[in-house]
Short mmCIF file of C-alpha atoms in Angstrom, two decimals:
data_model
loop_
_atom_site.label_atom_id
_atom_site.label_comp_id
_atom_site.label_asym_id
_atom_site.label_seq_id
_atom_site.Cartn_x
_atom_site.Cartn_y
_atom_site.Cartn_z
CA TYR W 1 139.17 45.41 75.74
CA HIS W 2 140.10 46.02 72.18
CA PRO W 3 143.52 45.35 70.70
CA SER W 4 143.99 48.82 69.53
CA GLY W 5 143.72 52.02 71.76
CA GLY W 6 145.84 50.60 74.67
CA GLY W 7 144.42 47.13 74.41
CA GLU W 8 147.84 45.61 73.31
CA LEU W 9 149.53 47.07 76.35
CA LEU W 10 146.64 45.91 78.59
CA ALA W 11 147.22 42.23 77.18
CA GLN W 12 150.88 42.51 77.91
CA LEU W 13 150.17 43.68 81.57
CA ALA W 14 147.74 40.87 81.88
CA ALA W 15 150.16 38.24 80.63
CA LYS W 16 152.80 39.48 82.86
CA THR W 17 150.64 39.38 85.91
CA SER W 18 148.97 35.96 85.17
CA ARG W 19 150.44 33.41 87.50
CA PRO W 20 149.12 29.91 87.53
CA SER W 21 150.01 29.21 91.20
CA ASP W 22 148.76 32.27 93.03
CA GLY W 23 147.89 35.05 90.61
CA PRO W 24 144.79 35.90 88.59
CA ASN W 25 144.16 34.09 85.28
CA PHE W 26 142.74 36.40 82.56
CA LEU W 27 140.24 35.71 79.78
CA LEU W 28 140.52 38.62 77.33
CA ALA W 29 138.13 39.66 74.65
CA SER W 30 136.54 42.81 73.27
CA ASP W 31 132.94 41.40 72.73
CA PHE W 32 130.70 38.45 73.70
CA GLY W 33 131.78 36.57 70.62
CA GLY W 34 135.40 36.67 71.83
CA PHE W 35 134.45 35.49 75.11
CA SER W 36 132.50 32.47 73.61
CA HIS W 37 135.80 30.75 72.98
CA TYR W 38 136.26 30.45 76.79
CA LYS W 39 132.83 28.93 76.95
CA GLN W 40 133.85 26.07 79.64
CA ALA W 41 135.72 28.62 81.78
CA LEU W 42 132.93 31.34 82.02
CA PRO W 43 131.19 29.55 85.05
CA GLN W 44 134.44 29.73 86.97
CA VAL W 45 134.88 33.51 86.65
CA SER W 46 134.98 35.34 89.88
CA ALA W 47 135.79 38.87 88.70
CA ILE W 48 135.18 40.95 85.61
CA VAL W 49 137.36 43.87 84.67
CA VAL W 50 136.37 46.42 82.02
CA ALA W 51 138.68 48.83 80.20
CA PRO W 52 136.84 51.67 78.70
CA PHE W 53 139.97 53.54 77.56
CA ALA W 54 140.95 50.23 75.65
CA GLY W 55 137.68 49.87 73.81
CA GLY W 56 135.98 47.80 76.48
CA ASP W 57 132.20 48.07 76.25
CA ALA W 58 130.37 47.84 79.50
CA ALA W 59 127.32 46.26 77.58
CA VAL W 60 129.41 43.00 77.34
CA ILE W 61 129.05 42.73 81.13
CA ALA W 62 125.29 42.09 80.56
CA ASP W 63 125.94 39.52 77.93
CA LEU W 64 128.37 37.79 80.26
CA TRP W 65 126.17 37.94 83.29
CA MET W 66 123.98 34.82 82.80
CA HIS W 67 127.13 32.82 81.96
CA CYS W 68 129.38 33.97 84.89
CA ARG W 69 127.14 33.20 87.95
CA GLU W 70 130.22 33.15 90.24
CA VAL W 71 131.22 36.67 89.98
CA LYS W 72 131.86 38.57 93.18
CA TRP W 73 133.75 41.47 91.94
CA ILE W 74 133.46 44.02 89.05
CA HIS W 75 136.35 46.52 88.40
CA SER W 76 136.67 49.38 86.02
CA LEU W 77 140.22 50.33 84.85
CA SER W 78 138.93 53.85 84.43
CA THR W 79 137.58 56.41 86.97
CA GLY W 80 134.44 57.53 85.30
CA MET W 81 131.47 55.20 85.75
CA ASP W 82 128.91 57.09 83.77
CA THR W 83 128.77 54.31 81.05
CA ILE W 84 129.08 51.43 83.31
CA VAL W 85 126.61 52.12 86.17
CA PRO W 86 123.55 52.03 84.06
CA VAL W 87 124.45 48.61 82.73
CA LEU W 88 125.15 47.24 86.14
CA ARG W 89 122.02 48.60 87.70
CA GLU W 90 120.00 46.37 85.48
CA LEU W 91 121.91 43.14 86.60
CA SER W 92 120.04 40.59 88.68
CA GLY W 93 121.86 40.14 91.86
CA ILE W 94 124.34 42.98 91.45
CA GLU W 95 123.63 44.12 95.08
CA SER W 96 125.76 41.09 96.37
CA VAL W 97 128.64 42.02 93.92
CA GLN W 98 131.50 44.43 94.87
CA VAL W 99 132.13 47.12 92.47
CA THR W 100 135.28 49.11 92.24
CA ASN W 101 137.06 51.61 89.88
CA SER W 102 140.31 53.42 89.39
CA ARG W 103 139.59 56.33 91.69
CA ASN W 104 142.68 58.39 92.61
CA SER W 105 144.78 56.69 90.00
CA PHE W 106 144.99 59.80 88.00
CA SER W 107 144.38 62.44 90.42
CA ALA W 108 147.96 63.84 90.37
CA SER W 109 148.02 64.43 86.71
CA LEU W 110 144.60 66.10 86.74
CA ALA W 111 145.71 68.34 89.67
CA GLU W 112 148.81 69.40 87.68
CA TYR W 113 146.62 70.33 84.76
CA ALA W 114 144.27 72.46 86.88
CA VAL W 115 147.18 74.44 88.52
CA MET W 116 148.62 74.91 84.85
CA ALA W 117 145.37 76.42 83.91
CA MET W 118 145.33 78.69 86.84
CA LEU W 119 148.93 79.85 86.15
CA HIS W 120 148.24 80.35 82.47
CA PHE W 121 145.51 82.89 83.10
CA ASN W 122 147.00 84.34 86.33
CA LYS W 123 150.56 84.96 84.71
CA GLN W 124 148.92 86.22 81.42
CA VAL W 125 150.78 83.68 79.20
CA PRO W 126 148.90 84.63 76.10
CA ARG W 127 149.96 88.37 76.59
CA LEU W 128 153.49 87.23 77.21
CA GLN W 129 153.33 85.23 73.91
CA THR W 130 151.78 88.19 71.95
CA ASN W 131 154.42 90.43 73.44
CA ALA W 132 157.24 88.08 72.35
CA ALA W 133 155.88 87.87 68.87
CA SER W 134 155.43 91.56 68.49
CA LYS W 135 158.65 92.49 70.24
CA ASN W 136 156.87 94.50 72.76
CA TRP W 137 158.49 95.35 76.06
CA ASP W 138 155.49 95.26 78.13
CA LYS W 139 156.53 95.72 81.80
CA PHE W 140 153.06 94.92 83.46
CA LEU W 141 152.22 94.29 86.88
CA MET W 142 152.38 90.36 87.42
CA PRO W 143 149.68 88.87 89.39
CA VAL W 144 150.14 85.91 91.87
CA LEU W 145 148.07 83.03 93.05
CA THR W 146 148.87 83.79 96.76
CA GLY W 147 145.81 85.07 98.41
CA LYS W 148 143.31 84.05 95.55
CA THR W 149 140.25 81.81 96.14
CA VAL W 150 139.85 78.60 94.43
CA GLY W 151 136.42 76.99 94.49
CA PHE W 152 135.93 73.31 93.99
CA VAL W 153 132.71 71.98 92.58
CA GLY W 154 132.86 68.35 94.02
CA PHE W 155 135.56 67.49 96.44
CA GLY W 156 136.74 63.90 95.73
CA ASN W 157 140.15 62.71 94.97
CA ILE W 158 140.91 64.94 92.05
CA ALA W 159 139.93 68.09 93.97
CA GLN W 160 141.66 67.09 97.13
CA ALA W 161 144.98 66.57 95.12
CA THR W 162 144.47 69.96 93.50
CA ALA W 163 143.65 71.57 96.87
CA ARG W 164 147.04 70.40 98.32
CA LEU W 165 148.80 71.96 95.47
CA CYS W 166 146.83 75.22 95.84
CA LYS W 167 147.73 75.28 99.61
CA GLY W 168 151.41 75.34 98.47
CA PHE W 169 150.67 78.49 96.69
CA GLY W 170 148.86 80.18 99.63
CA MET W 171 145.41 80.02 98.30
CA ARG W 172 142.11 79.90 100.05
CA THR W 173 140.05 76.81 99.23
CA ILE W 174 136.29 76.43 99.30
CA ALA W 175 134.21 73.75 98.09
CA VAL W 176 130.64 72.55 97.30
CA ARG W 177 130.35 68.81 98.06
CA ARG W 178 127.76 66.13 98.88
CA GLN W 179 129.20 65.70 102.36
CA GLY W 180 128.80 69.08 103.93
CA SER W 181 131.62 68.70 106.36
CA LEU W 182 135.39 69.50 106.75
CA GLU W 183 136.05 66.07 108.55
CA GLY W 184 139.34 64.58 107.32
CA VAL W 185 140.13 67.52 104.78
CA GLU W 186 140.59 70.43 107.38
CA GLU W 187 144.28 70.94 106.34
CA ILE W 188 143.43 71.52 102.73
CA LEU W 189 139.95 72.94 102.78
CA ASP W 190 139.03 76.37 104.53
CA GLU W 191 135.34 76.06 103.92
CA VAL W 192 132.64 73.66 102.57
CA VAL W 193 129.08 74.08 101.39
CA GLU W 194 126.73 71.24 101.13
CA THR W 195 125.49 70.30 97.65
CA GLY W 196 122.00 71.40 97.19
CA SER W 197 121.91 74.10 99.69
CA ALA W 198 120.96 77.73 98.85
CA ASP W 199 124.50 78.64 99.60
CA ALA W 200 126.12 76.54 96.86
CA THR W 201 126.21 79.60 94.25
CA ARG W 202 128.49 81.36 96.75
CA VAL W 203 131.27 79.10 95.79
CA PHE W 204 131.12 80.44 92.26
CA ALA W 205 130.62 83.96 93.42
CA GLU W 206 133.62 84.11 95.83
CA SER W 207 136.18 82.21 93.71
CA ASP W 208 138.83 83.56 91.29
CA PHE W 209 139.04 79.99 89.89
CA VAL W 210 136.31 77.36 89.89
CA ILE W 211 137.38 73.78 89.29
CA CYS W 212 134.55 71.29 88.36
CA SER W 213 135.57 67.64 88.93
CA LEU W 214 132.01 66.16 89.32
CA PRO W 215 131.39 62.66 88.26
CA GLY W 216 128.87 62.12 85.32
CA THR W 217 125.41 61.30 86.87
CA PRO W 218 121.92 62.41 86.32
CA ALA W 219 122.11 64.56 89.49
CA THR W 220 125.18 66.37 88.09
CA HIS W 221 123.91 66.85 84.60
CA HIS W 222 124.55 70.62 83.69
CA TYR W 223 125.34 71.38 87.37
CA CYS W 224 127.45 74.12 86.05
CA GLY W 225 124.96 76.38 84.15
CA ALA W 226 123.77 79.81 83.35
CA SER W 227 123.08 80.85 86.93
CA GLU W 228 126.27 79.46 88.37
CA PHE W 229 128.46 81.25 85.52
CA ALA W 230 126.41 84.44 86.18
CA ALA W 231 127.43 84.32 89.69
CA MET W 232 131.22 84.16 88.95
CA LYS W 233 133.23 87.33 89.55
CA PRO W 234 134.63 89.26 86.62
CA GLY W 235 138.03 88.10 85.87
CA SER W 236 137.50 84.61 87.19
CA VAL W 237 138.40 81.41 85.37
CA PHE W 238 136.39 78.11 85.01
CA ILE W 239 138.24 74.84 84.74
CA SER W 240 136.61 71.56 84.01
CA VAL W 241 138.30 68.11 84.53
CA GLY W 242 135.53 65.87 85.68
CA ARG W 243 132.86 64.97 83.29
CA GLY W 244 131.66 67.18 80.34
CA SER W 245 128.05 66.42 81.03
CA CYS W 246 128.23 68.45 84.28
CA VAL W 247 128.71 71.62 82.20
CA ASP W 248 126.21 73.63 80.04
CA GLU W 249 128.59 74.33 77.34
CA ALA W 250 126.12 76.68 75.66
CA ALA W 251 125.73 78.68 79.00
CA LEU W 252 129.47 78.70 79.32
CA ALA W 253 130.05 80.17 75.71
CA ALA W 254 127.33 82.76 76.40
CA ALA W 255 129.26 83.82 79.62
CA LEU W 256 132.40 84.03 77.87
CA ASP W 257 130.68 86.07 75.20
CA LYS W 258 129.41 88.55 77.87
CA GLY W 259 132.91 88.79 79.27
CA GLY W 260 131.40 87.85 82.74
CA ILE W 261 134.38 85.34 83.29
CA ALA W 262 137.83 85.82 81.87
CA GLY W 263 138.50 82.39 80.48
CA ALA W 264 138.13 78.63 80.84
CA ALA W 265 140.32 75.58 80.74
CA LEU W 266 138.41 72.40 79.42
CA ASP W 267 139.57 68.83 79.16
CA VAL W 268 136.15 67.12 79.09
CA PHE W 269 133.01 67.79 77.00
CA GLU W 270 129.39 66.55 76.63
CA LYS W 271 130.15 65.13 73.29
CA GLU W 272 133.67 63.73 72.40
CA PRO W 273 135.45 64.48 70.11
CA LEU W 274 134.21 68.16 70.59
CA PRO W 275 132.15 68.88 67.43
CA GLU W 276 133.64 71.45 64.98
CA ASP W 277 130.70 73.73 65.16
CA SER W 278 131.05 74.01 69.10
CA PRO W 279 131.10 77.59 70.12
CA LEU W 280 133.99 76.89 72.46
CA TRP W 281 136.45 76.52 69.54
CA GLN W 282 138.75 79.26 68.54
CA ARG W 283 138.70 81.34 71.49
CA PRO W 284 141.93 82.89 72.68
CA ASN W 285 140.75 82.79 76.24
CA VAL W 286 139.81 79.18 76.27
CA LEU W 287 142.20 76.32 76.67
CA ILE W 288 140.93 73.02 75.17
CA SER W 289 142.50 69.59 75.63
CA ALA W 290 141.14 66.49 74.06
CA HIS W 291 140.27 64.56 77.33
CA ASN W 292 143.96 63.77 77.73
CA ALA W 293 144.85 65.76 80.82
CA ASP W 294 145.49 62.45 82.57
CA LEU W 295 146.79 60.54 79.49
CA THR W 296 150.38 60.32 80.79
CA GLU W 297 153.11 58.01 79.99
CA ASP W 298 152.22 56.02 83.04
CA TYR W 299 148.55 55.99 82.54
CA MET W 300 148.22 52.12 82.07
CA ASP W 301 150.56 51.39 84.83
CA LEU W 302 148.77 53.54 87.28
CA ALA W 303 145.51 51.86 86.36
CA TRP W 304 146.90 48.40 86.35
CA GLY W 305 148.58 49.08 89.81
CA THR W 306 145.40 50.22 91.28
CA PHE W 307 143.65 46.97 89.91
CA LEU W 308 146.39 44.90 91.48
CA GLN W 309 145.87 46.60 94.87
CA ARG W 310 142.12 45.90 94.62
CA PHE W 311 142.91 42.31 93.62
CA GLU W 312 145.01 41.51 96.70
CA GLU W 313 142.17 43.09 98.84
CA PHE W 314 139.58 40.91 97.20
CA ARG W 315 141.59 37.78 97.35
CA ALA W 316 142.33 38.58 101.12
CA GLY W 317 138.71 39.40 101.82
CA LYS W 318 139.61 42.92 102.95
CA PRO W 319 137.32 46.07 102.46
CA MET W 320 137.63 47.87 99.13
CA PRO W 321 136.54 51.36 98.18
CA GLN W 322 133.22 50.74 96.54
CA VAL W 323 131.33 52.47 93.75
CA ASP W 324 127.88 53.65 95.09
CA LEU W 325 125.61 52.25 92.25
CA GLU W 326 122.67 54.43 93.48
CA ALA W 327 124.88 57.67 93.44
CA GLY W 328 126.52 56.68 90.17
CA TYR W 329 130.16 56.84 91.29
#
């Protein structure tokens, strides 16, 4: 971690949690040089926790590896593993180490963001704002979400939390997912298409709203590209809350230029901060947030709460939800 950017609060949470009798004892540093001050304690380390949002660099894990031979568990306080997994794959003996992340910690806030975006375009909020500014009494027919179809690209925790909210609006839900089965999600998902099947584009073609929450891996790079955007129906909206690398931004801008889709709401980008010369800026039909849809007041508490839950499971020898290093998430 780094003292700035959330690191100070992280240090406070660690100090509050550390208990000499039965709790974890923490060694905090932002680089290998900082950890060298704990040289005698490093051989006793049983777990490594990385905090990307607080400046934690996953590369430090590789530096520590030869000094921490008793590590049995590595945990990320963030959900995204795209910068961490490549480092872990290179570590000798990593196959015997449990790897977890903060999955599901921030799903609720991201689900709220997705629903906000759908309502923004469905209720024509920009039109309402323009009417208010111009004193225009524009009594247009107001659309509803009921009966609309929302397509999920990826159906992990974020998508499932969003689907539950969508069902409250009476929406039809369809998803493309690696596991081409409805098992366990029958109440919130009406139809599923397996990733890689010839039918996958149908999710884009049938949906009024497409929500991408894919993790960032080589397999998902630019998964949402020109052919997918071309398949989307006129008037549909694209929403991205997973990883920016999953979206071909040039193809998305081209689709918006052609009017093939009505708009987009984007919280994540291939390069962050989004460059000033990006064609996605200054569009009235594009909502842009700075990868902060889940940066809520309780963000750190949520991440820390998940870590503590994993810690109790680790200490008790109970199974933990693992990161699949081969899949990348």
